[in-house]
Amino acid sequence: MRPLLLAPLQFSSRIRSRHLRFHRWSGRIVMLAAITTALSGLYFGLFMPFGGPAEAVAIALFGGLLLTAVVRGFLAIRSGRVALHREWMIRTFALAIAISTVRLVGPVVDYAFTPRGLRAGDVFARSVWIAWVLTIAAAEAWIRYTRPVSLSRGALRRAPLNPPLACAPMAPGRAPE
Ligand code: HEM
């Protein structure tokens, strides 16, 4: 999905501080792309899984998580919770790019298990699970590593507008569309 290529720009504090309007609009495009990717992944993963039930379960789980992350990220920013928005968007990004991690993990799993007689479909299903778990774990580790100490999980949910987060110079109010 080419619009997802815009996603890395969403993490640039320089762009957010100078071109908040761009961030909003490209963010909407990225969100639409993520939702479309999740829905098409769910369709193919559930109705024609190459890796059988193990792949179907993985796709249902991670596709569902991707949709949840996008919606929660959007709801967070609509209610002014920037820190929470950032964290859900990191999860969104990780869940969306994990399909690329499959391409990196796949050859390793293939090398390890095909000689032991594992079928190609099972190799793929294992690669899907490993890739998503690794990518999400990396995202969660990054979220926890960069989360301000003052913001516990509960505090984060209740955090008011513009918490003391160094990642985004904040506009005092909503800039005109
Ligand atoms: C893939 C990553 C991201 C996506 C898809 C995304 C998406 C969006 C969208 C769609 C909006 C506009 C919401 C509306 O309609 O009002 C928005 C606003 C905003 N986002 Fe993000 N965002 C991402 C990452 C981030 C990150 C990492 C930060 C850093 C803290 C951030 C901070 C903000 C801020 C400050 C606003 C503007 C709030 C306002 O309107 O005043 N975003 N984002």
PDB file of N, CA and C in Angstrom, residues 57-105:
ATOM      1  N   VAL A  57      -5.748 -17.569  12.086  1.00  0.00           N
ATOM      2  CA  VAL A  57      -5.871 -17.051  13.458  1.00  0.00           C
ATOM      3  C   VAL A  57      -4.950 -15.836  13.636  1.00  0.00           C
ATOM      4  N   ALA A  58      -3.721 -15.954  13.121  1.00  0.00           N
ATOM      5  CA  ALA A  58      -2.764 -14.845  13.242  1.00  0.00           C
ATOM      6  C   ALA A  58      -3.300 -13.598  12.546  1.00  0.00           C
ATOM      7  N   ILE A  59      -3.833 -13.776  11.350  1.00  0.00           N
ATOM      8  CA  ILE A  59      -4.318 -12.625  10.590  1.00  0.00           C
ATOM      9  C   ILE A  59      -5.540 -12.005  11.277  1.00  0.00           C
ATOM     10  N   ALA A  60      -6.415 -12.863  11.806  1.00  0.00           N
ATOM     11  CA  ALA A  60      -7.591 -12.342  12.516  1.00  0.00           C
ATOM     12  C   ALA A  60      -7.146 -11.515  13.716  1.00  0.00           C
ATOM     13  N   LEU A  61      -6.169 -12.047  14.452  1.00  0.00           N
ATOM     14  CA  LEU A  61      -5.696 -11.357  15.655  1.00  0.00           C
ATOM     15  C   LEU A  61      -4.993 -10.042  15.305  1.00  0.00           C
ATOM     16  N   PHE A  62      -3.995 -10.127  14.405  1.00  0.00           N
ATOM     17  CA  PHE A  62      -3.194  -8.935  14.133  1.00  0.00           C
ATOM     18  C   PHE A  62      -3.952  -7.929  13.270  1.00  0.00           C
ATOM     19  N   GLY A  63      -4.828  -8.421  12.383  1.00  0.00           N
ATOM     20  CA  GLY A  63      -5.675  -7.503  11.613  1.00  0.00           C
ATOM     21  C   GLY A  63      -6.625  -6.757  12.541  1.00  0.00           C
ATOM     22  N   GLY A  64      -7.198  -7.501  13.490  1.00  0.00           N
ATOM     23  CA  GLY A  64      -8.101  -6.875  14.469  1.00  0.00           C
ATOM     24  C   GLY A  64      -7.363  -5.856  15.312  1.00  0.00           C
ATOM     25  N   LEU A  65      -6.131  -6.204  15.713  1.00  0.00           N
ATOM     26  CA  LEU A  65      -5.334  -5.265  16.514  1.00  0.00           C
ATOM     27  C   LEU A  65      -4.997  -4.007  15.716  1.00  0.00           C
ATOM     28  N   LEU A  66      -4.725  -4.185  14.425  1.00  0.00           N
ATOM     29  CA  LEU A  66      -4.400  -3.020  13.587  1.00  0.00           C
ATOM     30  C   LEU A  66      -5.590  -2.070  13.516  1.00  0.00           C
ATOM     31  N   LEU A  67      -6.779  -2.631  13.286  1.00  0.00           N
ATOM     32  CA  LEU A  67      -7.976  -1.780  13.234  1.00  0.00           C
ATOM     33  C   LEU A  67      -8.185  -1.082  14.577  1.00  0.00           C
ATOM     34  N   THR A  68      -7.992  -1.835  15.665  1.00  0.00           N
ATOM     35  CA  THR A  68      -8.168  -1.250  17.001  1.00  0.00           C
ATOM     36  C   THR A  68      -7.180  -0.107  17.228  1.00  0.00           C
ATOM     37  N   ALA A  69      -5.913  -0.336  16.823  1.00  0.00           N
ATOM     38  CA  ALA A  69      -4.883   0.675  17.055  1.00  0.00           C
ATOM     39  C   ALA A  69      -5.174   1.957  16.276  1.00  0.00           C
ATOM     40  N   VAL A  70      -5.618   1.816  15.024  1.00  0.00           N
ATOM     41  CA  VAL A  70      -5.923   3.013  14.214  1.00  0.00           C
ATOM     42  C   VAL A  70      -7.048   3.803  14.878  1.00  0.00           C
ATOM     43  N   VAL A  71      -8.107   3.082  15.242  1.00  0.00           N
ATOM     44  CA  VAL A  71      -9.275   3.777  15.805  1.00  0.00           C
ATOM     45  C   VAL A  71      -8.898   4.442  17.130  1.00  0.00           C
ATOM     46  N   ARG A  72      -8.145   3.724  17.968  1.00  0.00           N
ATOM     47  CA  ARG A  72      -7.782   4.298  19.269  1.00  0.00           C
ATOM     48  C   ARG A  72      -6.848   5.493  19.107  1.00  0.00           C
ATOM     49  N   GLY A  73      -5.942   5.414  18.123  1.00  0.00           N
ATOM     50  CA  GLY A  73      -5.045   6.540  17.859  1.00  0.00           C
ATOM     51  C   GLY A  73      -5.831   7.769  17.421  1.00  0.00           C
ATOM     52  N   PHE A  74      -6.832   7.524  16.593  1.00  0.00           N
ATOM     53  CA  PHE A  74      -7.646   8.639  16.096  1.00  0.00           C
ATOM     54  C   PHE A  74      -8.488   9.232  17.237  1.00  0.00           C
ATOM     55  N   LEU A  75      -9.135   8.343  18.013  1.00  0.00           N
ATOM     56  CA  LEU A  75      -9.971   8.836  19.120  1.00  0.00           C
ATOM     57  C   LEU A  75      -9.109   9.597  20.134  1.00  0.00           C
ATOM     58  N   ALA A  76      -7.868   9.127  20.326  1.00  0.00           N
ATOM     59  CA  ALA A  76      -6.993   9.786  21.299  1.00  0.00           C
ATOM     60  C   ALA A  76      -6.716  11.234  20.880  1.00  0.00           C
ATOM     61  N   ILE A  77      -6.401  11.421  19.594  1.00  0.00           N
ATOM     62  CA  ILE A  77      -6.061  12.797  19.183  1.00  0.00           C
ATOM     63  C   ILE A  77      -7.317  13.663  19.134  1.00  0.00           C
ATOM     64  N   ARG A  78      -8.462  13.053  18.831  1.00  0.00           N
ATOM     65  CA  ARG A  78      -9.703  13.841  18.813  1.00  0.00           C
ATOM     66  C   ARG A  78     -10.062  14.313  20.215  1.00  0.00           C
ATOM     67  N   SER A  79      -9.588  13.563  21.220  1.00  0.00           N
ATOM     68  CA  SER A  79      -9.881  14.037  22.579  1.00  0.00           C
ATOM     69  C   SER A  79      -8.661  14.750  23.175  1.00  0.00           C
ATOM     70  N   GLY A  80      -7.712  15.102  22.313  1.00  0.00           N
ATOM     71  CA  GLY A  80      -6.597  15.950  22.745  1.00  0.00           C
ATOM     72  C   GLY A  80      -5.479  15.222  23.465  1.00  0.00           C
ATOM     73  N   ARG A  81      -5.489  13.890  23.466  1.00  0.00           N
ATOM     74  CA  ARG A  81      -4.438  13.151  24.188  1.00  0.00           C
ATOM     75  C   ARG A  81      -3.295  12.813  23.232  1.00  0.00           C
ATOM     76  N   VAL A  82      -2.368  13.752  23.124  1.00  0.00           N
ATOM     77  CA  VAL A  82      -1.290  13.621  22.140  1.00  0.00           C
ATOM     78  C   VAL A  82      -0.368  12.445  22.456  1.00  0.00           C
ATOM     79  N   ALA A  83      -0.019  12.287  23.746  1.00  0.00           N
ATOM     80  CA  ALA A  83       0.913  11.209  24.114  1.00  0.00           C
ATOM     81  C   ALA A  83       0.298   9.844  23.814  1.00  0.00           C
ATOM     82  N   LEU A  84      -0.989   9.743  24.113  1.00  0.00           N
ATOM     83  CA  LEU A  84      -1.680   8.476  23.848  1.00  0.00           C
ATOM     84  C   LEU A  84      -1.800   8.233  22.328  1.00  0.00           C
ATOM     85  N   HIS A  85      -2.079   9.314  21.596  1.00  0.00           N
ATOM     86  CA  HIS A  85      -2.144   9.252  20.119  1.00  0.00           C
ATOM     87  C   HIS A  85      -0.820   8.718  19.575  1.00  0.00           C
ATOM     88  N   ARG A  86       0.260   9.283  20.068  1.00  0.00           N
ATOM     89  CA  ARG A  86       1.594   8.862  19.600  1.00  0.00           C
ATOM     90  C   ARG A  86       1.778   7.364  19.818  1.00  0.00           C
ATOM     91  N   GLU A  87       1.420   6.899  21.016  1.00  0.00           N
ATOM     92  CA  GLU A  87       1.661   5.483  21.319  1.00  0.00           C
ATOM     93  C   GLU A  87       0.812   4.564  20.445  1.00  0.00           C
ATOM     94  N   TRP A  88      -0.453   4.920  20.234  1.00  0.00           N
ATOM     95  CA  TRP A  88      -1.306   4.062  19.393  1.00  0.00           C
ATOM     96  C   TRP A  88      -0.858   4.103  17.939  1.00  0.00           C
ATOM     97  N   MET A  89      -0.317   5.264  17.520  1.00  0.00           N
ATOM     98  CA  MET A  89       0.143   5.346  16.132  1.00  0.00           C
ATOM     99  C   MET A  89       1.453   4.573  15.938  1.00  0.00           C
ATOM    100  N   ILE A  90       2.268   4.485  16.972  1.00  0.00           N
ATOM    101  CA  ILE A  90       3.466   3.635  16.874  1.00  0.00           C
ATOM    102  C   ILE A  90       3.009   2.180  16.712  1.00  0.00           C
ATOM    103  N   ARG A  91       1.995   1.781  17.496  1.00  0.00           N
ATOM    104  CA  ARG A  91       1.466   0.402  17.376  1.00  0.00           C
ATOM    105  C   ARG A  91       0.866   0.173  15.988  1.00  0.00           C
ATOM    106  N   THR A  92       0.117   1.188  15.512  1.00  0.00           N
ATOM    107  CA  THR A  92      -0.476   1.074  14.169  1.00  0.00           C
ATOM    108  C   THR A  92       0.612   0.828  13.133  1.00  0.00           C
ATOM    109  N   PHE A  93       1.656   1.643  13.218  1.00  0.00           N
ATOM    110  CA  PHE A  93       2.745   1.548  12.245  1.00  0.00           C
ATOM    111  C   PHE A  93       3.393   0.162  12.311  1.00  0.00           C
ATOM    112  N   ALA A  94       3.659  -0.291  13.539  1.00  0.00           N
ATOM    113  CA  ALA A  94       4.312  -1.600  13.699  1.00  0.00           C
ATOM    114  C   ALA A  94       3.430  -2.716  13.136  1.00  0.00           C
ATOM    115  N   LEU A  95       2.136  -2.668  13.458  1.00  0.00           N
ATOM    116  CA  LEU A  95       1.235  -3.731  12.987  1.00  0.00           C
ATOM    117  C   LEU A  95       1.120  -3.713  11.468  1.00  0.00           C
ATOM    118  N   ALA A  96       1.189  -2.498  10.883  1.00  0.00           N
ATOM    119  CA  ALA A  96       1.045  -2.403   9.425  1.00  0.00           C
ATOM    120  C   ALA A  96       2.308  -2.846   8.690  1.00  0.00           C
ATOM    121  N   ILE A  97       3.479  -2.576   9.271  1.00  0.00           N
ATOM    122  CA  ILE A  97       4.702  -2.941   8.530  1.00  0.00           C
ATOM    123  C   ILE A  97       5.161  -4.367   8.828  1.00  0.00           C
ATOM    124  N   ALA A  98       4.476  -5.038   9.755  1.00  0.00           N
ATOM    125  CA  ALA A  98       4.930  -6.388  10.132  1.00  0.00           C
ATOM    126  C   ALA A  98       4.891  -7.353   8.951  1.00  0.00           C
ATOM    127  N   ILE A  99       4.043  -7.073   7.968  1.00  0.00           N
ATOM    128  CA  ILE A  99       3.994  -7.951   6.790  1.00  0.00           C
ATOM    129  C   ILE A  99       5.351  -7.940   6.078  1.00  0.00           C
ATOM    130  N   SER A 100       6.073  -6.799   6.197  1.00  0.00           N
ATOM    131  CA  SER A 100       7.414  -6.744   5.594  1.00  0.00           C
ATOM    132  C   SER A 100       8.401  -7.553   6.425  1.00  0.00           C
ATOM    133  N   THR A 101       8.167  -7.603   7.739  1.00  0.00           N
ATOM    134  CA  THR A 101       9.060  -8.405   8.586  1.00  0.00           C
ATOM    135  C   THR A 101       8.954  -9.885   8.215  1.00  0.00           C
ATOM    136  N   VAL A 102       7.742 -10.281   7.743  1.00  0.00           N
ATOM    137  CA  VAL A 102       7.556 -11.681   7.331  1.00  0.00           C
ATOM    138  C   VAL A 102       8.583 -12.030   6.250  1.00  0.00           C
ATOM    139  N   ARG A 103       8.847 -11.061   5.360  1.00  0.00           N
ATOM    140  CA  ARG A 103       9.789 -11.329   4.268  1.00  0.00           C
ATOM    141  C   ARG A 103      11.216 -11.512   4.789  1.00  0.00           C
ATOM    142  N   LEU A 104      11.522 -10.889   5.923  1.00  0.00           N
ATOM    143  CA  LEU A 104      12.863 -11.065   6.499  1.00  0.00           C
ATOM    144  C   LEU A 104      12.950 -12.360   7.302  1.00  0.00           C
ATOM    145  N   VAL A 105      11.857 -12.631   8.034  1.00  0.00           N
ATOM    146  CA  VAL A 105      11.850 -13.808   8.903  1.00  0.00           C
ATOM    147  C   VAL A 105      11.677 -15.088   8.086  1.00  0.00           C
TER     148      VAL A 105
END
